[in-house]
Amino acid sequence: MVKTLRPYIKLHKYSILIVLGCILFYLSFAYDLDREDFTKLMLLYGALVFFHYKLIQFEKWNFKFLLIAGILFRLVFVIAEPNLSQDFYRFIWDGELIKNGINPYLHTPNTLIERPDFAITNSQELYNGMGALSARHYSNYPPLNQLIFTVSTYLGGGSVLGSLIIMRLSIILADIGILYFGRKLLKIIGSSTHLAFWYFLNPLVVIELTGNLHFEGVMLFFFVCSIYLISINKWKLAAPVYAMSILLKLVPLLFLPLLLKYFGFKKSAIFYTLIGVTSLIFLLPFISPEFLANYSKTVGLWFSNFEFNASIYNIVKKVGVHYFEAKPWELVKSYGNLVPKLVILIALLLTFLRKNKNIKTLLGSMLILLTSYYFLSSTVHPWYIIFLLTLTIFTNYRFPIVWSVLVILSYYAYSNPEFKENLWLLAIEYSLVLGYIIYEIFKNHNTLSLFRKKFTQK
C-alpha cells in the first residue's frame, strides 16, 4: 500500500498541496470570516480562484482526483453556519410550518409570531435570524423547495444545525449529479468532459451552494438531467424532470419558448402539458385563492422592489435621478415592470430567429437569454451566476467563468452598516465582463482572424 502510495504522491505532489491549501482556505471561509471583512473575503476568494485554475490545469484528465477534491471542499462546510446569507433561517421556518400543518404561502412570519397559539420549534431564533425583510413577506420558495425544507426539519430532529446538515447533503448530492449528467451531455455534444469541473470545483459554486445553502444546485441537477434526457430523445421522461427544476427555482420557465423550434409544435405541446401536470401535482397541497395572490405578489417584488449588483438598472437610475429628478423608489417599480416585457421579447426573438435544432445551439440560446435577463435585472445575487456557469460549459463561451470571479466584488455592500453598494466596483465588474463578452463574440465568429489577415496584408 505504502509502496504504491508513495509514487502517486510524488507524481501529484503539487496538486495534493493545492487541495490541502484549498481546504485550509475553505476552513477559514467557513468558520473564521465575518462578511463585513471585505478584504479578507477578497483575499480568500482570490486564492481559491487561482488554486481552482491550477488544479484543473494539472489534473484535468484525472477524474477521481478532482471528484474527491470537490467533495472534500464541500464537506468542510457541513457543520458551518452560512456567513454570507441568512436565508437558511427562512428555509427552516417554512419547513417547520409545513411540518405543523401551516401553509407558508398564506401567512407572513410577522403575523404568525404575534399569535399567542403559534408554536413551532426554534420559532424565535428563526424569526430573529431571517431578518425584517423576509419576515414581512410571504414565502417565495416553490413547492419542491418546500418539500426539501420539510424533510430537512424532520430529519434534523428539531435542531437548526441538524436541518442545515440535511440541506447541505442534498446540495452536495445534487452537485455530484450535475457532474455525472454534465459529463454525459458533454460527450454527446462532442466537448471535453473535463469542462464539467469548471462548475464542480468553482469556488463560487462551493461557497454559495454548499456554504451558503442556496438551492440553485438542486434546481440545476434536474435541469441538466432533463436536457440530457432530451438529447437522447427521452423527452417525455425529461418533461417532469424539467418541471422539478422549475418547482425549485422559477428561472427555467424562461427557456420554455426556446424549445418550440427544437421539438416542433406537436411535441412542444405535449412537453408543456407534461410540465403543467407535474407542476399541478406538486402545487395541489398549497393551492387556494390566497396562495395565488400572495405568491404572485411576493415574486413580483423581485422585479419591482429590490436592487443589488445591477448593471443597466444602475445607469438608468443614475440618469433618471440626476437629470430627470426621478424618485428612486418609483423608478425601480417602473423599471421592474418593464424588465419582464423586454425578457419575453428577447426570448421570442431567440425562439424564431435562431436555429435551436440541436442541443448545443439550444443551450447557447439559453445562455444568451439568461445573460440578457441578468444585465437588465435590478437584482443579481452572486449565486445567480452559477446557472450561467453551468450553461457555459456546453457552449463555446467562457465569460460566465470570468463573471464568477468578478461577482464577489458585489459583496462590498456587506462591509458597511448601511448596506451601501460601491458603484465603482460594480462598474469594474460589469465592464470587464462585458469586455470579455465582446472579445468572445469576435473570437467565436472569426472576426479577429479576419482583422489580423487584413492588417498583415497591408
Coordinates of C-alpha atoms in Angstrom, one line a residue:
M1 CA 0.0 0.0 0.0
V2 CA 2.8 2.4 1.1
K3 CA 4.8 1.4 -2.0
T4 CA 2.0 2.2 -4.4
L5 CA 1.0 5.4 -2.5
R6 CA 4.5 6.9 -2.5
P7 CA 4.9 7.2 -6.3
Y8 CA 1.4 8.6 -6.6
I9 CA 2.1 11.3 -4.0
K10 CA 5.4 12.1 -5.7
L11 CA 3.6 12.3 -9.1
H12 CA 0.8 14.5 -7.9
K13 CA 2.6 16.4 -5.1
Y14 CA 1.7 19.9 -6.3
S15 CA -1.9 19.0 -6.9
I16 CA -2.1 17.5 -3.4
L17 CA -0.6 20.6 -1.9
I18 CA -3.1 22.7 -3.8
V19 CA -6.0 20.6 -2.4
L20 CA -4.7 20.9 1.1
G21 CA -4.3 24.7 0.6
C22 CA -7.9 25.0 -0.7
I23 CA -9.2 23.0 2.3
L24 CA -7.4 25.5 4.7
F25 CA -8.8 28.5 2.8
Y26 CA -12.3 27.0 2.8
L27 CA -12.0 26.3 6.6
S28 CA -11.1 29.9 7.1
F29 CA -14.0 31.0 4.9
A30 CA -16.5 28.7 6.7
Y31 CA -15.5 29.2 10.3
D32 CA -13.4 32.4 10.6
L33 CA -14.9 35.0 8.3
D34 CA -17.2 37.9 9.0
R35 CA -19.0 39.1 5.9
E36 CA -18.1 42.7 6.9
D37 CA -14.4 41.9 6.4
F38 CA -14.3 42.5 2.7
T39 CA -10.5 42.5 2.4
K40 CA -10.2 39.0 3.9
L41 CA -13.2 37.8 1.8
M42 CA -11.4 39.0 -1.4
L43 CA -8.0 37.5 -0.4
L44 CA -9.5 34.1 0.4
Y45 CA -11.7 34.1 -2.7
G46 CA -8.8 35.2 -5.0
A47 CA -6.5 32.5 -3.6
L48 CA -9.3 29.9 -4.2
V49 CA -9.9 31.0 -7.7
F50 CA -6.1 30.7 -8.5
F51 CA -5.9 27.2 -7.0
H52 CA -9.1 26.2 -8.8
Y53 CA -7.5 27.2 -12.1
K54 CA -4.2 25.4 -11.3
L55 CA -5.9 22.2 -10.1
I56 CA -7.8 21.8 -13.4
Q57 CA -4.6 22.7 -15.4
F58 CA -2.7 19.9 -13.6
E59 CA -5.3 17.2 -13.2
K60 CA -8.0 17.8 -15.8
W61 CA -7.9 14.2 -17.0
N62 CA -7.8 12.8 -13.5
F63 CA -11.5 12.3 -12.8
K64 CA -11.2 10.5 -9.5
F65 CA -8.7 13.1 -8.1
L66 CA -10.9 16.1 -9.0
L67 CA -14.1 14.4 -7.8
I68 CA -12.6 13.6 -4.4
A69 CA -11.1 17.1 -4.2
G70 CA -14.5 18.7 -4.9
I71 CA -16.3 16.5 -2.3
L72 CA -13.7 17.3 0.3
F73 CA -14.1 21.1 -0.3
R74 CA -17.8 20.8 0.2
L75 CA -17.5 18.6 3.4
V76 CA -15.5 21.4 5.0
F77 CA -18.8 23.4 5.3
V78 CA -21.0 20.6 6.7
I79 CA -21.4 21.9 10.2
A80 CA -20.8 25.6 9.4
E81 CA -23.5 28.3 9.8
P82 CA -23.7 30.2 6.5
N83 CA -21.9 33.5 6.9
L84 CA -22.8 35.3 3.7
S85 CA -26.6 34.7 3.7
Q86 CA -29.3 34.4 6.4
D87 CA -31.8 32.8 4.0
F88 CA -31.4 29.4 5.8
Y89 CA -33.5 30.7 8.7
R90 CA -36.4 31.2 6.4
F91 CA -35.9 27.7 4.9
I92 CA -36.1 26.0 8.2
W93 CA -39.0 28.3 9.3
D94 CA -41.0 27.2 6.2
G95 CA -40.2 23.6 6.8
E96 CA -41.3 23.8 10.4
L97 CA -44.6 25.5 9.3
I98 CA -45.4 22.6 6.9
K99 CA -44.4 20.1 9.5
N100 CA -47.0 21.7 11.8
G101 CA -49.7 21.8 9.1
I102 CA -49.4 25.5 8.3
N103 CA -49.2 26.8 4.7
P104 CA -46.2 29.1 4.4
Y105 CA -47.7 30.9 1.4
L106 CA -50.7 32.1 3.5
H107 CA -49.0 33.7 6.5
T108 CA -46.1 36.1 6.9
P109 CA -43.7 35.4 9.8
N110 CA -44.7 38.8 11.3
T111 CA -48.3 37.8 11.6
L112 CA -47.6 34.3 12.9
I113 CA -45.1 35.3 15.6
E114 CA -47.7 37.6 17.2
R115 CA -50.3 34.8 17.6
P116 CA -50.4 33.5 21.2
D117 CA -51.3 30.0 20.0
F118 CA -48.4 29.8 17.5
A119 CA -45.7 27.3 18.3
I120 CA -43.0 25.8 16.1
T121 CA -39.5 24.5 17.1
N122 CA -37.0 27.3 17.5
S123 CA -39.6 29.9 16.3
Q124 CA -37.9 33.0 18.0
E125 CA -34.4 32.1 16.8
L126 CA -35.6 31.5 13.3
Y127 CA -37.7 34.7 13.3
N128 CA -34.9 36.8 14.6
G129 CA -32.4 35.2 12.2
M130 CA -34.3 35.6 8.9
G131 CA -34.3 39.5 9.2
A132 CA -37.1 42.1 8.9
L133 CA -37.3 41.9 5.1
S134 CA -38.0 38.2 4.9
A135 CA -40.3 38.4 8.0
R136 CA -42.8 40.8 6.4
H137 CA -43.3 38.8 3.2
Y138 CA -45.0 35.5 2.3
S139 CA -42.7 32.7 1.2
N140 CA -41.5 32.9 -2.3
Y141 CA -39.9 29.4 -2.5
P142 CA -41.6 27.0 -4.9
P143 CA -43.2 23.7 -3.7
L144 CA -40.3 21.3 -4.3
N145 CA -38.1 23.7 -2.3
Q146 CA -40.6 23.5 0.4
L147 CA -40.5 19.7 0.3
I148 CA -36.8 19.7 0.9
F149 CA -37.2 22.2 3.8
T150 CA -39.8 20.0 5.4
V151 CA -37.8 16.8 5.0
S152 CA -34.7 18.6 6.4
T153 CA -36.6 19.7 9.5
Y154 CA -38.0 16.2 10.1
L155 CA -34.6 14.5 9.7
G156 CA -32.9 17.4 11.5
G157 CA -34.6 16.4 14.8
G158 CA -35.7 19.9 15.8
S159 CA -32.1 21.2 15.6
V160 CA -31.1 24.2 13.4
L161 CA -27.7 22.5 12.8
G162 CA -29.3 19.2 12.1
S163 CA -31.6 20.8 9.4
L164 CA -28.6 22.6 7.9
I165 CA -26.6 19.4 7.6
I166 CA -29.5 17.6 5.8
M167 CA -29.9 20.5 3.4
R168 CA -26.2 20.6 2.7
L169 CA -26.1 16.9 2.0
S170 CA -28.9 17.3 -0.6
I171 CA -27.0 20.1 -2.3
I172 CA -23.7 18.1 -2.3
L173 CA -25.5 15.1 -3.9
A174 CA -27.1 17.4 -6.5
D175 CA -23.6 18.8 -7.4
I176 CA -22.3 15.2 -7.9
G177 CA -25.4 14.5 -10.1
I178 CA -24.6 17.6 -12.2
L179 CA -21.1 16.4 -12.7
Y180 CA -22.4 12.9 -13.7
F181 CA -25.0 14.1 -16.2
G182 CA -22.9 17.1 -17.3
R183 CA -20.1 14.8 -18.4
K184 CA -22.6 12.6 -20.3
L185 CA -24.0 15.6 -22.0
L186 CA -20.6 16.9 -22.9
K187 CA -19.8 13.6 -24.6
I188 CA -23.0 13.8 -26.7
I189 CA -22.2 17.3 -28.0
G190 CA -18.6 16.4 -28.7
S191 CA -16.9 18.5 -26.0
S192 CA -14.2 17.5 -23.5
T193 CA -15.7 16.0 -20.3
H194 CA -13.2 17.9 -18.1
L195 CA -15.1 21.1 -18.7
A196 CA -17.6 19.9 -16.1
F197 CA -15.0 20.6 -13.4
W198 CA -15.2 24.4 -14.2
Y199 CA -18.6 24.0 -12.5
F200 CA -17.8 21.3 -9.9
L201 CA -14.6 22.9 -8.5
N202 CA -15.6 26.6 -8.9
P203 CA -15.2 28.5 -5.6
L204 CA -18.4 30.4 -6.2
V205 CA -20.3 27.1 -6.5
V206 CA -18.8 25.6 -3.4
I207 CA -19.2 28.7 -1.3
E208 CA -22.6 29.9 -2.4
L209 CA -24.4 26.5 -2.8
T210 CA -22.8 24.2 -0.1
G211 CA -21.6 27.0 2.1
N212 CA -24.5 29.5 2.0
L213 CA -27.2 26.9 1.2
H214 CA -28.7 28.2 -2.0
F215 CA -30.7 25.6 -3.9
E216 CA -29.7 26.6 -7.4
G217 CA -27.6 23.4 -7.4
V218 CA -30.5 21.1 -6.8
M219 CA -32.5 23.0 -9.5
L220 CA -29.6 22.7 -11.9
F221 CA -29.4 19.0 -11.2
F222 CA -32.9 18.5 -12.5
F223 CA -32.3 20.9 -15.4
V224 CA -29.1 19.3 -16.6
C225 CA -30.7 15.8 -16.2
S226 CA -33.7 16.9 -18.3
I227 CA -31.5 18.4 -21.0
Y228 CA -29.5 15.1 -21.1
L229 CA -32.8 13.1 -21.4
I230 CA -33.9 15.4 -24.3
S231 CA -30.5 14.9 -26.0
I232 CA -31.1 11.1 -26.0
N233 CA -34.7 11.5 -27.3
K234 CA -36.3 10.6 -24.0
W235 CA -38.2 13.9 -24.0
K236 CA -41.4 12.6 -22.4
L237 CA -39.4 11.5 -19.3
A238 CA -37.5 14.8 -19.5
A239 CA -40.7 16.9 -19.1
P240 CA -41.5 16.0 -15.4
V241 CA -37.8 16.3 -14.6
Y242 CA -37.7 19.8 -16.2
A243 CA -40.8 20.6 -14.2
M244 CA -39.0 19.7 -11.0
S245 CA -36.3 22.3 -11.8
I246 CA -39.0 24.9 -12.2
L247 CA -40.6 23.8 -8.9
L248 CA -37.2 24.6 -7.2
K249 CA -36.5 27.9 -8.9
L250 CA -38.6 29.6 -11.5
V251 CA -35.7 30.6 -13.8
P252 CA -36.0 27.6 -16.2
L253 CA -39.5 28.9 -17.1
L254 CA -37.6 31.5 -19.2
F255 CA -36.4 28.8 -21.6
L256 CA -39.7 27.1 -22.4
P257 CA -40.3 29.1 -25.6
L258 CA -36.8 28.2 -26.9
L259 CA -37.8 24.5 -27.0
L260 CA -40.6 25.2 -29.6
K261 CA -38.3 25.1 -32.6
Y262 CA -36.3 22.2 -31.2
F263 CA -39.3 19.9 -30.7
G264 CA -41.7 21.3 -33.2
F265 CA -45.3 22.3 -32.4
K266 CA -46.8 18.9 -31.6
K267 CA -44.0 17.6 -29.4
S268 CA -43.8 21.0 -27.7
A269 CA -47.5 20.9 -26.8
I270 CA -47.1 17.5 -25.2
F271 CA -43.9 18.6 -23.4
Y272 CA -45.5 21.7 -22.0
T273 CA -48.6 19.8 -20.9
L274 CA -46.5 17.2 -19.0
I275 CA -44.7 20.0 -17.3
G276 CA -48.0 21.6 -16.4
V277 CA -49.5 18.4 -15.0
T278 CA -46.3 17.7 -12.9
S279 CA -46.3 21.2 -11.5
L280 CA -50.0 21.0 -10.7
I281 CA -49.5 17.8 -8.7
F282 CA -46.8 19.5 -6.5
L283 CA -48.9 22.7 -6.2
L284 CA -52.1 20.9 -5.1
P285 CA -51.4 20.8 -1.4
F286 CA -50.9 24.6 -1.4
I287 CA -53.4 25.9 -3.9
S288 CA -56.0 28.4 -2.7
P289 CA -57.2 31.8 -3.9
E290 CA -54.9 33.4 -1.3
F291 CA -51.9 31.3 -2.4
L292 CA -52.1 32.6 -6.0
A293 CA -52.4 36.2 -4.9
N294 CA -49.8 36.0 -2.2
Y295 CA -47.2 34.1 -4.3
S296 CA -47.5 36.3 -7.4
K297 CA -47.3 39.4 -5.2
T298 CA -44.1 38.1 -3.5
V299 CA -42.4 37.0 -6.7
G300 CA -43.3 40.4 -8.2
L301 CA -41.3 42.2 -5.5
W302 CA -38.1 40.7 -7.0
F303 CA -38.8 42.6 -10.2
S304 CA -40.1 45.9 -8.7
N305 CA -38.7 46.5 -5.2
F306 CA -35.2 45.1 -4.8
E307 CA -31.9 46.2 -6.2
F308 CA -28.5 44.6 -5.8
N309 CA -25.4 44.3 -8.1
A310 CA -27.3 45.7 -11.1
S311 CA -25.7 47.0 -14.3
I312 CA -28.1 48.6 -16.8
Y313 CA -30.5 49.5 -14.0
N314 CA -27.8 51.5 -12.1
I315 CA -27.1 53.5 -15.2
V316 CA -30.9 54.2 -15.8
K317 CA -31.2 55.1 -12.1
K318 CA -28.2 57.5 -12.2
V319 CA -29.5 59.2 -15.3
G320 CA -33.1 59.3 -14.1
V321 CA -32.4 60.7 -10.6
H322 CA -29.7 63.1 -11.7
Y323 CA -31.2 64.5 -14.9
F324 CA -34.9 63.9 -14.6
E325 CA -35.3 64.2 -10.8
A326 CA -37.0 60.7 -10.7
K327 CA -37.7 59.2 -7.3
P328 CA -35.6 56.1 -6.8
W329 CA -38.5 54.0 -5.2
E330 CA -40.8 54.9 -8.1
L331 CA -38.1 54.3 -10.7
V332 CA -37.3 50.7 -9.5
K333 CA -41.0 49.8 -9.7
S334 CA -41.4 51.3 -13.3
Y335 CA -38.2 49.6 -14.4
G336 CA -39.1 46.3 -12.8
N337 CA -42.4 46.3 -14.7
L338 CA -40.5 46.8 -17.9
V339 CA -37.9 44.1 -17.5
P340 CA -40.3 41.0 -17.9
K341 CA -41.6 42.5 -21.1
L342 CA -38.1 43.0 -22.5
V343 CA -37.1 39.5 -21.5
I344 CA -40.1 38.0 -23.2
L345 CA -39.3 39.9 -26.3
I346 CA -35.7 38.6 -26.3
A347 CA -37.0 35.1 -25.7
L348 CA -39.3 35.4 -28.7
L349 CA -36.6 36.7 -30.9
L350 CA -34.3 33.9 -29.9
T351 CA -37.1 31.4 -30.5
F352 CA -37.9 32.4 -34.0
L353 CA -34.6 33.9 -35.3
R354 CA -32.1 31.2 -34.1
K355 CA -32.0 27.7 -35.3
N356 CA -32.4 25.9 -32.0
K357 CA -32.5 22.5 -33.6
N358 CA -29.5 20.9 -31.8
I359 CA -28.7 20.8 -28.1
K360 CA -25.5 22.9 -28.3
T361 CA -27.3 25.7 -30.2
L362 CA -30.3 25.5 -27.8
L363 CA -28.1 25.8 -24.7
G364 CA -26.3 28.7 -26.4
S365 CA -29.7 30.5 -26.8
M366 CA -30.4 29.8 -23.2
L367 CA -27.1 31.4 -22.2
I368 CA -27.9 34.5 -24.3
L369 CA -31.3 34.8 -22.8
L370 CA -30.3 34.4 -19.2
T371 CA -27.3 36.8 -19.7
S372 CA -29.6 39.4 -21.1
Y373 CA -32.0 39.0 -18.2
Y374 CA -29.2 39.4 -15.7
F375 CA -27.9 42.5 -17.4
L376 CA -31.4 44.0 -17.4
S377 CA -32.3 42.9 -13.8
S378 CA -32.1 45.2 -10.8
T379 CA -31.1 42.3 -8.6
V380 CA -28.3 39.9 -9.4
H381 CA -27.1 38.0 -6.4
P382 CA -23.7 36.2 -6.8
W383 CA -25.2 32.7 -6.8
Y384 CA -27.4 33.7 -9.8
I385 CA -24.3 33.5 -12.0
I386 CA -24.0 29.7 -11.2
F387 CA -26.7 29.0 -13.8
L388 CA -24.7 30.8 -16.4
L389 CA -21.6 28.9 -15.3
T390 CA -23.5 25.6 -15.9
L391 CA -24.7 26.6 -19.3
T392 CA -21.3 27.9 -20.5
I393 CA -19.5 24.6 -20.2
F394 CA -21.8 23.3 -23.0
T395 CA -21.0 26.2 -25.3
N396 CA -18.0 28.0 -26.9
Y397 CA -18.3 30.9 -24.5
R398 CA -16.4 31.3 -21.2
F399 CA -17.4 34.7 -19.9
P400 CA -19.5 33.3 -17.0
I401 CA -16.3 31.9 -15.6
V402 CA -14.9 35.4 -15.6
W403 CA -18.1 36.7 -14.1
S404 CA -17.9 34.0 -11.4
V405 CA -14.6 35.6 -10.3
L406 CA -15.6 39.2 -10.5
V407 CA -19.1 38.9 -8.9
I408 CA -17.5 38.7 -5.5
L409 CA -16.9 42.5 -5.8
S410 CA -20.7 42.9 -5.1
Y411 CA -20.2 41.7 -1.5
Y412 CA -18.6 45.0 -0.7
A413 CA -22.1 46.1 0.2
Y414 CA -22.0 43.8 3.3
S415 CA -18.9 45.5 4.6
N416 CA -20.7 48.6 5.8
P417 CA -23.7 49.0 8.2
E418 CA -25.8 51.0 5.6
F419 CA -25.5 48.1 3.1
K420 CA -24.4 50.6 0.5
E421 CA -23.0 49.4 -2.8
N422 CA -19.8 50.7 -4.3
L423 CA -20.8 51.7 -7.8
W424 CA -17.1 51.9 -8.9
L425 CA -16.6 48.2 -8.0
L426 CA -19.8 47.3 -9.9
A427 CA -18.6 49.3 -12.9
I428 CA -15.3 47.3 -12.8
E429 CA -17.2 44.0 -12.6
Y430 CA -19.6 44.7 -15.5
S431 CA -17.0 46.5 -17.7
L432 CA -14.7 43.5 -17.5
V433 CA -17.5 41.0 -18.1
L434 CA -18.9 43.0 -21.0
G435 CA -15.4 43.4 -22.4
Y436 CA -14.8 39.7 -22.3
I437 CA -18.2 39.0 -23.9
I438 CA -17.4 41.3 -26.8
Y439 CA -14.0 39.7 -27.2
E440 CA -15.6 36.2 -27.3
I441 CA -18.2 37.3 -29.8
F442 CA -15.4 38.5 -32.1
K443 CA -13.3 35.4 -31.4
N444 CA -16.1 32.8 -32.0
H445 CA -17.2 34.4 -35.2
N446 CA -13.6 34.5 -36.6
T447 CA -13.8 38.3 -36.7
L448 CA -10.4 38.7 -35.0
S449 CA -8.7 36.4 -37.6
L450 CA -10.2 38.5 -40.4
F451 CA -8.9 41.7 -38.9
R452 CA -5.4 40.1 -38.5
K453 CA -5.4 38.9 -42.1
K454 CA -6.4 42.4 -43.4
F455 CA -3.8 44.0 -41.2
T456 CA -1.0 41.6 -42.3
Q457 CA -2.0 42.1 -46.0
K458 CA -1.5 45.8 -45.7

